[in-house]
mmCIF file of C-alpha atoms and ligand atoms in Angstrom:
data_model
loop_
_atom_site.group_PDB
_atom_site.id
_atom_site.type_symbol
_atom_site.label_atom_id
_atom_site.label_comp_id
_atom_site.label_asym_id
_atom_site.label_seq_id
_atom_site.Cartn_x
_atom_site.Cartn_y
_atom_site.Cartn_z
ATOM 1 C CA MET A 59 178.259 -69.726 -199.593
ATOM 2 C CA ILE A 60 175.007 -69.007 -197.775
ATOM 3 C CA LYS A 61 174.252 -65.308 -197.285
ATOM 4 C CA VAL A 62 171.874 -63.906 -194.690
ATOM 5 C CA SER A 63 169.858 -60.764 -195.451
ATOM 6 C CA PRO A 64 168.149 -59.466 -192.282
ATOM 7 C CA SER A 65 164.816 -57.795 -193.054
ATOM 8 C CA ILE A 66 164.595 -54.406 -191.339
ATOM 9 C CA LEU A 67 160.815 -54.650 -191.549
ATOM 10 C CA SER A 68 161.119 -56.343 -188.158
ATOM 11 C CA ALA A 69 163.549 -53.776 -186.703
ATOM 12 C CA ASP A 70 162.607 -50.953 -184.352
ATOM 13 C CA PHE A 71 161.682 -48.200 -186.853
ATOM 14 C CA ALA A 72 162.671 -45.522 -184.341
ATOM 15 C CA ASN A 73 166.238 -46.882 -184.366
ATOM 16 C CA LEU A 74 166.777 -48.093 -187.921
ATOM 17 C CA GLY A 75 170.309 -46.739 -188.247
ATOM 18 C CA GLU A 76 171.437 -48.336 -185.014
ATOM 19 C CA GLU A 77 169.760 -51.639 -185.902
ATOM 20 C CA ALA A 78 171.438 -51.650 -189.327
ATOM 21 C CA ARG A 79 174.812 -50.999 -187.683
ATOM 22 C CA LYS A 80 174.238 -53.814 -185.204
ATOM 23 C CA MET A 81 173.426 -56.234 -188.025
ATOM 24 C CA GLN A 82 176.577 -55.140 -189.827
ATOM 25 C CA GLN A 83 178.669 -55.771 -186.715
ATOM 26 C CA ALA A 84 176.940 -59.127 -186.302
ATOM 27 C CA GLY A 85 178.297 -60.131 -189.709
ATOM 28 C CA ALA A 86 175.254 -59.735 -191.982
ATOM 29 C CA PRO A 87 176.584 -59.294 -195.545
ATOM 30 C CA TRP A 88 173.245 -58.024 -196.928
ATOM 31 C CA LEU A 89 170.395 -55.908 -195.534
ATOM 32 C CA HIS A 90 166.883 -56.616 -196.838
ATOM 33 C CA ILE A 91 164.716 -53.547 -197.323
ATOM 34 C CA ASP A 92 161.007 -54.257 -197.754
ATOM 35 C CA VAL A 93 159.175 -51.487 -199.588
ATOM 36 C CA MET A 94 155.363 -51.782 -199.545
ATOM 37 C CA ASP A 95 152.893 -49.399 -201.159
ATOM 38 C CA GLY A 96 149.565 -50.468 -199.649
ATOM 39 C CA HIS A 97 148.398 -51.350 -203.172
ATOM 40 C CA PHE A 98 150.471 -54.272 -204.447
ATOM 41 C CA VAL A 99 150.321 -55.611 -200.886
ATOM 42 C CA PRO A 100 147.842 -54.688 -198.132
ATOM 43 C CA ASN A 101 150.436 -52.898 -196.003
ATOM 44 C CA ILE A 102 152.594 -49.750 -196.126
ATOM 45 C CA SER A 103 156.176 -49.829 -194.837
ATOM 46 C CA PHE A 104 158.572 -47.043 -195.941
ATOM 47 C CA GLY A 105 160.156 -45.687 -199.092
ATOM 48 C CA ALA A 106 163.440 -44.491 -200.547
ATOM 49 C CA PRO A 107 163.996 -41.499 -198.184
ATOM 50 C CA VAL A 108 164.040 -43.775 -195.137
ATOM 51 C CA MET A 109 166.363 -46.186 -196.853
ATOM 52 C CA LYS A 110 168.693 -43.347 -197.859
ATOM 53 C CA CYS A 111 168.974 -42.307 -194.209
ATOM 54 C CA ILE A 112 170.371 -45.667 -193.126
ATOM 55 C CA ARG A 113 172.749 -46.130 -196.072
ATOM 56 C CA LYS A 114 175.571 -44.618 -193.999
ATOM 57 C CA ASP A 115 174.946 -47.194 -191.270
ATOM 58 C CA PHE A 116 175.489 -50.290 -193.419
ATOM 59 C CA ASP A 117 178.449 -51.009 -195.724
ATOM 60 C CA GLY A 118 177.210 -54.252 -197.254
ATOM 61 C CA ILE A 119 174.682 -55.038 -199.961
ATOM 62 C CA PHE A 120 171.445 -53.060 -199.856
ATOM 63 C CA ASP A 121 168.930 -55.675 -200.988
ATOM 64 C CA VAL A 122 165.747 -53.799 -201.881
ATOM 65 C CA HIS A 123 162.529 -55.818 -202.204
ATOM 66 C CA LEU A 124 159.918 -53.734 -204.003
ATOM 67 C CA MET A 125 156.389 -54.866 -203.173
ATOM 68 C CA ILE A 126 154.878 -52.032 -205.174
ATOM 69 C CA SER A 127 152.562 -51.894 -208.201
ATOM 70 C CA GLU A 128 154.808 -49.758 -210.407
ATOM 71 C CA PRO A 129 158.461 -50.582 -209.682
ATOM 72 C CA LEU A 130 159.713 -49.114 -212.971
ATOM 73 C CA ARG A 131 158.262 -45.704 -212.125
ATOM 74 C CA TYR A 132 160.159 -45.428 -208.822
ATOM 75 C CA LEU A 133 163.486 -47.057 -209.673
ATOM 76 C CA ASP A 134 165.482 -43.820 -209.689
ATOM 77 C CA ASP A 135 164.547 -43.047 -206.092
ATOM 78 C CA PHE A 136 165.848 -46.401 -204.888
ATOM 79 C CA VAL A 137 169.043 -46.147 -206.901
ATOM 80 C CA LYS A 138 169.677 -42.708 -205.387
ATOM 81 C CA GLY A 139 168.839 -44.170 -201.993
ATOM 82 C CA GLY A 140 171.810 -46.521 -202.289
ATOM 83 C CA ALA A 141 170.381 -49.789 -203.591
ATOM 84 C CA ASP A 142 172.782 -52.479 -204.815
ATOM 85 C CA MET A 143 170.218 -55.134 -205.699
ATOM 86 C CA ILE A 144 166.675 -54.190 -206.716
ATOM 87 C CA THR A 145 164.096 -56.965 -206.747
ATOM 88 C CA PHE A 146 160.642 -56.390 -208.198
ATOM 89 C CA HIS A 147 157.619 -58.659 -208.504
ATOM 90 C CA LEU A 148 156.794 -60.394 -211.732
ATOM 91 C CA GLU A 149 153.135 -59.863 -210.747
ATOM 92 C CA SER A 150 153.525 -56.061 -210.652
ATOM 93 C CA ASP A 151 152.191 -53.765 -213.409
ATOM 94 C CA SER A 152 155.622 -52.880 -214.835
ATOM 95 C CA ASP A 153 156.970 -54.678 -217.874
ATOM 96 C CA PRO A 154 159.591 -57.169 -216.594
ATOM 97 C CA ASP A 155 162.011 -56.731 -219.501
ATOM 98 C CA ALA A 156 161.889 -52.931 -219.323
ATOM 99 C CA THR A 157 162.334 -53.061 -215.538
ATOM 100 C CA ILE A 158 165.326 -55.417 -215.652
ATOM 101 C CA ALA A 159 166.952 -53.290 -218.370
ATOM 102 C CA ALA A 160 166.370 -50.050 -216.430
ATOM 103 C CA ILE A 161 167.804 -51.516 -213.203
ATOM 104 C CA HIS A 162 170.936 -52.614 -215.066
ATOM 105 C CA GLU A 163 171.268 -49.261 -216.856
ATOM 106 C CA LYS A 164 171.290 -47.560 -213.477
ATOM 107 C CA GLY A 165 174.175 -49.777 -212.364
ATOM 108 C CA CYS A 166 172.322 -52.068 -209.965
ATOM 109 C CA LYS A 167 171.760 -55.785 -209.927
ATOM 110 C CA ALA A 168 168.264 -56.961 -210.841
ATOM 111 C CA GLY A 169 166.174 -59.521 -209.013
ATOM 112 C CA ILE A 170 162.779 -60.920 -209.957
ATOM 113 C CA SER A 171 160.363 -62.220 -207.343
ATOM 114 C CA ILE A 172 157.366 -64.543 -207.441
ATOM 115 C CA LYS A 173 154.492 -64.827 -204.987
ATOM 116 C CA PRO A 174 153.422 -68.257 -203.681
ATOM 117 C CA LYS A 175 150.739 -68.784 -206.330
ATOM 118 C CA THR A 176 153.064 -67.982 -209.259
ATOM 119 C CA PRO A 177 154.735 -71.061 -210.750
ATOM 120 C CA ALA A 178 158.497 -71.485 -211.190
ATOM 121 C CA GLU A 179 158.041 -71.537 -214.997
ATOM 122 C CA ALA A 180 157.119 -67.836 -214.903
ATOM 123 C CA VAL A 181 160.720 -66.771 -214.136
ATOM 124 C CA LYS A 182 162.405 -69.132 -216.593
ATOM 125 C CA PRO A 183 162.362 -66.688 -219.555
ATOM 126 C CA TYR A 184 164.358 -64.132 -217.498
ATOM 127 C CA LEU A 185 167.155 -66.371 -216.242
ATOM 128 C CA ASP A 186 169.513 -65.223 -218.991
ATOM 129 C CA ARG A 187 169.481 -61.660 -217.617
ATOM 130 C CA VAL A 188 168.522 -61.453 -213.943
ATOM 131 C CA ASP A 189 171.046 -61.548 -211.093
ATOM 132 C CA MET A 190 168.697 -63.012 -208.507
ATOM 133 C CA VAL A 191 165.401 -64.880 -208.210
ATOM 134 C CA LEU A 192 163.356 -64.442 -205.027
ATOM 135 C CA VAL A 193 160.899 -67.195 -204.196
ATOM 136 C CA MET A 194 158.432 -65.909 -201.586
ATOM 137 C CA THR A 195 157.796 -68.438 -198.826
ATOM 138 C CA VAL A 196 154.865 -66.408 -197.419
ATOM 139 C CA GLU A 197 152.274 -64.158 -199.071
ATOM 140 C CA PRO A 198 154.099 -60.809 -199.246
ATOM 141 C CA GLY A 199 152.880 -58.002 -197.009
ATOM 142 C CA PHE A 200 153.759 -58.824 -193.420
ATOM 143 C CA GLY A 201 156.600 -60.141 -191.295
ATOM 144 C CA GLY A 202 156.136 -62.965 -188.818
ATOM 145 C CA GLN A 203 154.089 -65.346 -190.994
ATOM 146 C CA LYS A 204 154.419 -69.115 -191.177
ATOM 147 C CA PHE A 205 156.898 -70.614 -193.645
ATOM 148 C CA MET A 206 155.318 -72.383 -196.642
ATOM 149 C CA THR A 207 157.236 -75.641 -197.068
ATOM 150 C CA ASP A 208 155.333 -76.366 -200.262
ATOM 151 C CA MET A 209 157.374 -73.648 -202.021
ATOM 152 C CA MET A 210 160.505 -75.839 -201.866
ATOM 153 C CA PRO A 211 159.873 -77.719 -205.127
ATOM 154 C CA LYS A 212 159.920 -74.314 -206.875
ATOM 155 C CA VAL A 213 163.284 -73.523 -205.285
ATOM 156 C CA THR A 214 164.716 -76.869 -206.390
ATOM 157 C CA GLN A 215 163.395 -76.450 -209.932
ATOM 158 C CA ILE A 216 164.784 -72.926 -210.279
ATOM 159 C CA ARG A 217 168.146 -74.002 -208.811
ATOM 160 C CA GLN A 218 168.339 -76.680 -211.490
ATOM 161 C CA TRP A 219 167.647 -74.144 -214.256
ATOM 162 C CA ILE A 220 170.252 -71.785 -212.756
ATOM 163 C CA SER A 221 172.862 -74.567 -212.789
ATOM 164 C CA GLU A 222 171.986 -75.402 -216.388
ATOM 165 C CA SER A 223 172.280 -71.732 -217.376
ATOM 166 C CA GLY A 224 175.888 -71.578 -216.188
ATOM 167 C CA ARG A 225 175.206 -68.048 -214.927
ATOM 168 C CA GLU A 226 175.825 -66.819 -211.394
ATOM 169 C CA ILE A 227 172.317 -66.137 -210.148
ATOM 170 C CA ASP A 228 171.442 -65.845 -206.473
ATOM 171 C CA LEU A 229 168.365 -67.727 -205.295
ATOM 172 C CA GLN A 230 166.698 -66.017 -202.354
ATOM 173 C CA VAL A 231 163.881 -67.120 -200.056
ATOM 174 C CA ASP A 232 161.845 -64.692 -197.964
ATOM 175 C CA GLY A 233 159.240 -65.332 -195.272
ATOM 176 C CA GLY A 234 159.137 -67.472 -192.158
ATOM 177 C CA VAL A 235 162.852 -68.294 -192.220
ATOM 178 C CA ASN A 236 164.233 -69.511 -188.885
ATOM 179 C CA ALA A 237 166.923 -71.982 -187.780
ATOM 180 C CA GLU A 238 164.820 -74.992 -188.837
ATOM 181 C CA THR A 239 163.317 -73.707 -192.081
ATOM 182 C CA ALA A 240 166.686 -72.234 -193.187
ATOM 183 C CA LYS A 241 168.058 -75.772 -193.456
ATOM 184 C CA VAL A 242 165.089 -76.840 -195.585
ATOM 185 C CA CYS A 243 165.668 -73.850 -197.899
ATOM 186 C CA VAL A 244 169.387 -74.484 -198.294
ATOM 187 C CA GLU A 245 168.766 -78.154 -198.975
ATOM 188 C CA ALA A 246 166.260 -77.158 -201.680
ATOM 189 C CA GLY A 247 168.873 -74.892 -203.325
ATOM 190 C CA ALA A 248 168.517 -71.393 -201.874
ATOM 191 C CA ASN A 249 171.718 -69.416 -201.164
ATOM 192 C CA VAL A 250 170.338 -66.114 -199.805
ATOM 193 C CA LEU A 251 168.130 -66.273 -196.717
ATOM 194 C CA VAL A 252 165.982 -63.321 -195.710
ATOM 195 C CA ALA A 253 165.017 -63.352 -192.042
ATOM 196 C CA GLY A 254 163.076 -60.679 -190.207
ATOM 197 C CA SER A 255 161.185 -61.542 -187.045
ATOM 198 C CA TYR A 256 163.451 -64.492 -186.239
ATOM 199 C CA LEU A 257 166.656 -62.406 -186.181
ATOM 200 C CA PHE A 258 165.355 -59.179 -184.704
ATOM 201 C CA SER A 259 163.662 -60.972 -181.810
ATOM 202 C CA LYS A 260 166.989 -62.405 -180.646
ATOM 203 C CA PRO A 261 169.198 -60.601 -178.101
ATOM 204 C CA ASP A 262 172.433 -61.668 -179.844
ATOM 205 C CA TYR A 263 172.235 -60.988 -183.596
ATOM 206 C CA ALA A 264 175.585 -62.612 -184.402
ATOM 207 C CA ALA A 265 174.597 -65.855 -182.676
ATOM 208 C CA ALA A 266 171.195 -65.780 -184.398
ATOM 209 C CA ILE A 267 172.776 -65.300 -187.855
ATOM 210 C CA LYS A 268 175.062 -68.285 -187.145
ATOM 211 C CA THR A 269 172.058 -70.527 -186.475
ATOM 212 C CA LEU A 270 170.884 -69.822 -190.045
ATOM 213 C CA VAL A 271 174.132 -70.660 -191.797
ATOM 214 C CA ASP A 272 175.522 -73.505 -189.669
HETATM 215 C C1 LIG B 669 157.198 -60.077 -196.308
HETATM 216 C C2 LIG B 669 158.565 -59.473 -196.478
HETATM 217 C C3 LIG B 669 159.607 -60.162 -195.717
HETATM 218 C C4 LIG B 669 159.426 -60.120 -194.222
HETATM 219 C C5 LIG B 669 159.973 -61.389 -193.691
HETATM 220 O O1 LIG B 669 156.330 -59.504 -197.205
HETATM 221 O O2 LIG B 669 158.953 -59.493 -197.831
HETATM 222 O O3 LIG B 669 160.913 -59.733 -196.067
HETATM 223 O O4 LIG B 669 160.073 -59.050 -193.603
HETATM 224 O O5 LIG B 669 159.688 -61.452 -192.335
HETATM 225 P P1 LIG B 669 159.789 -62.796 -191.504
HETATM 226 O O6 LIG B 669 161.195 -63.287 -191.606
HETATM 227 O O7 LIG B 669 159.390 -62.381 -190.145
HETATM 228 O O8 LIG B 669 158.810 -63.765 -192.146
HETATM 229 ZN ZN1 LIG B 670 161.075 -59.127 -198.348
#
């Protein structure tokens, strides 16, 4: 089953609660929460307190994408903010094994993400313990960028390793996803589609979500 995770980075920040509720009503099972520290990526978005405020407005999976240099240091805040899935970058300064273990200890699912220049092989050693792999299809930092089709071989390779592992691991793509590129991602093996500017620019969120999964 293909799951859509709308990225609230593209929502109206003055109405985050209402936007989250609208996405819930439109049938989004996940909500993607992009945390940026202005250090790991050249942009600052919001942190755990903002996320905590909208937890009451969305019943589904809170899918937190940490684009921060020290994810391990701030995990507690995001757990308390209501995270279900916490994804950190393999390229961050925190030790991946310690971070995965800490996320699990705190009762959340753990995802590991790779930037466009990081090869698929880099995540292979973690497939026996992560719950999700996120393959970035843009350079992280900003919404509204162009989809990188050349990331699809990585998605296909990781999907093959996931199948071989026999474990249930979600494979997420993030960046430049729209009705056309969603099909390319699903064909390559992705099952969770993050979409920001595409969804939030549409007047009818439910109809827009359908165009990604149909
Ligand atoms: C980019 C973020 C994405 C972003 C996607 O660094 O991780 O989640 O919001 O936005 P679109 O769908 O507009 O590319
Ligand atoms: Zn993201």
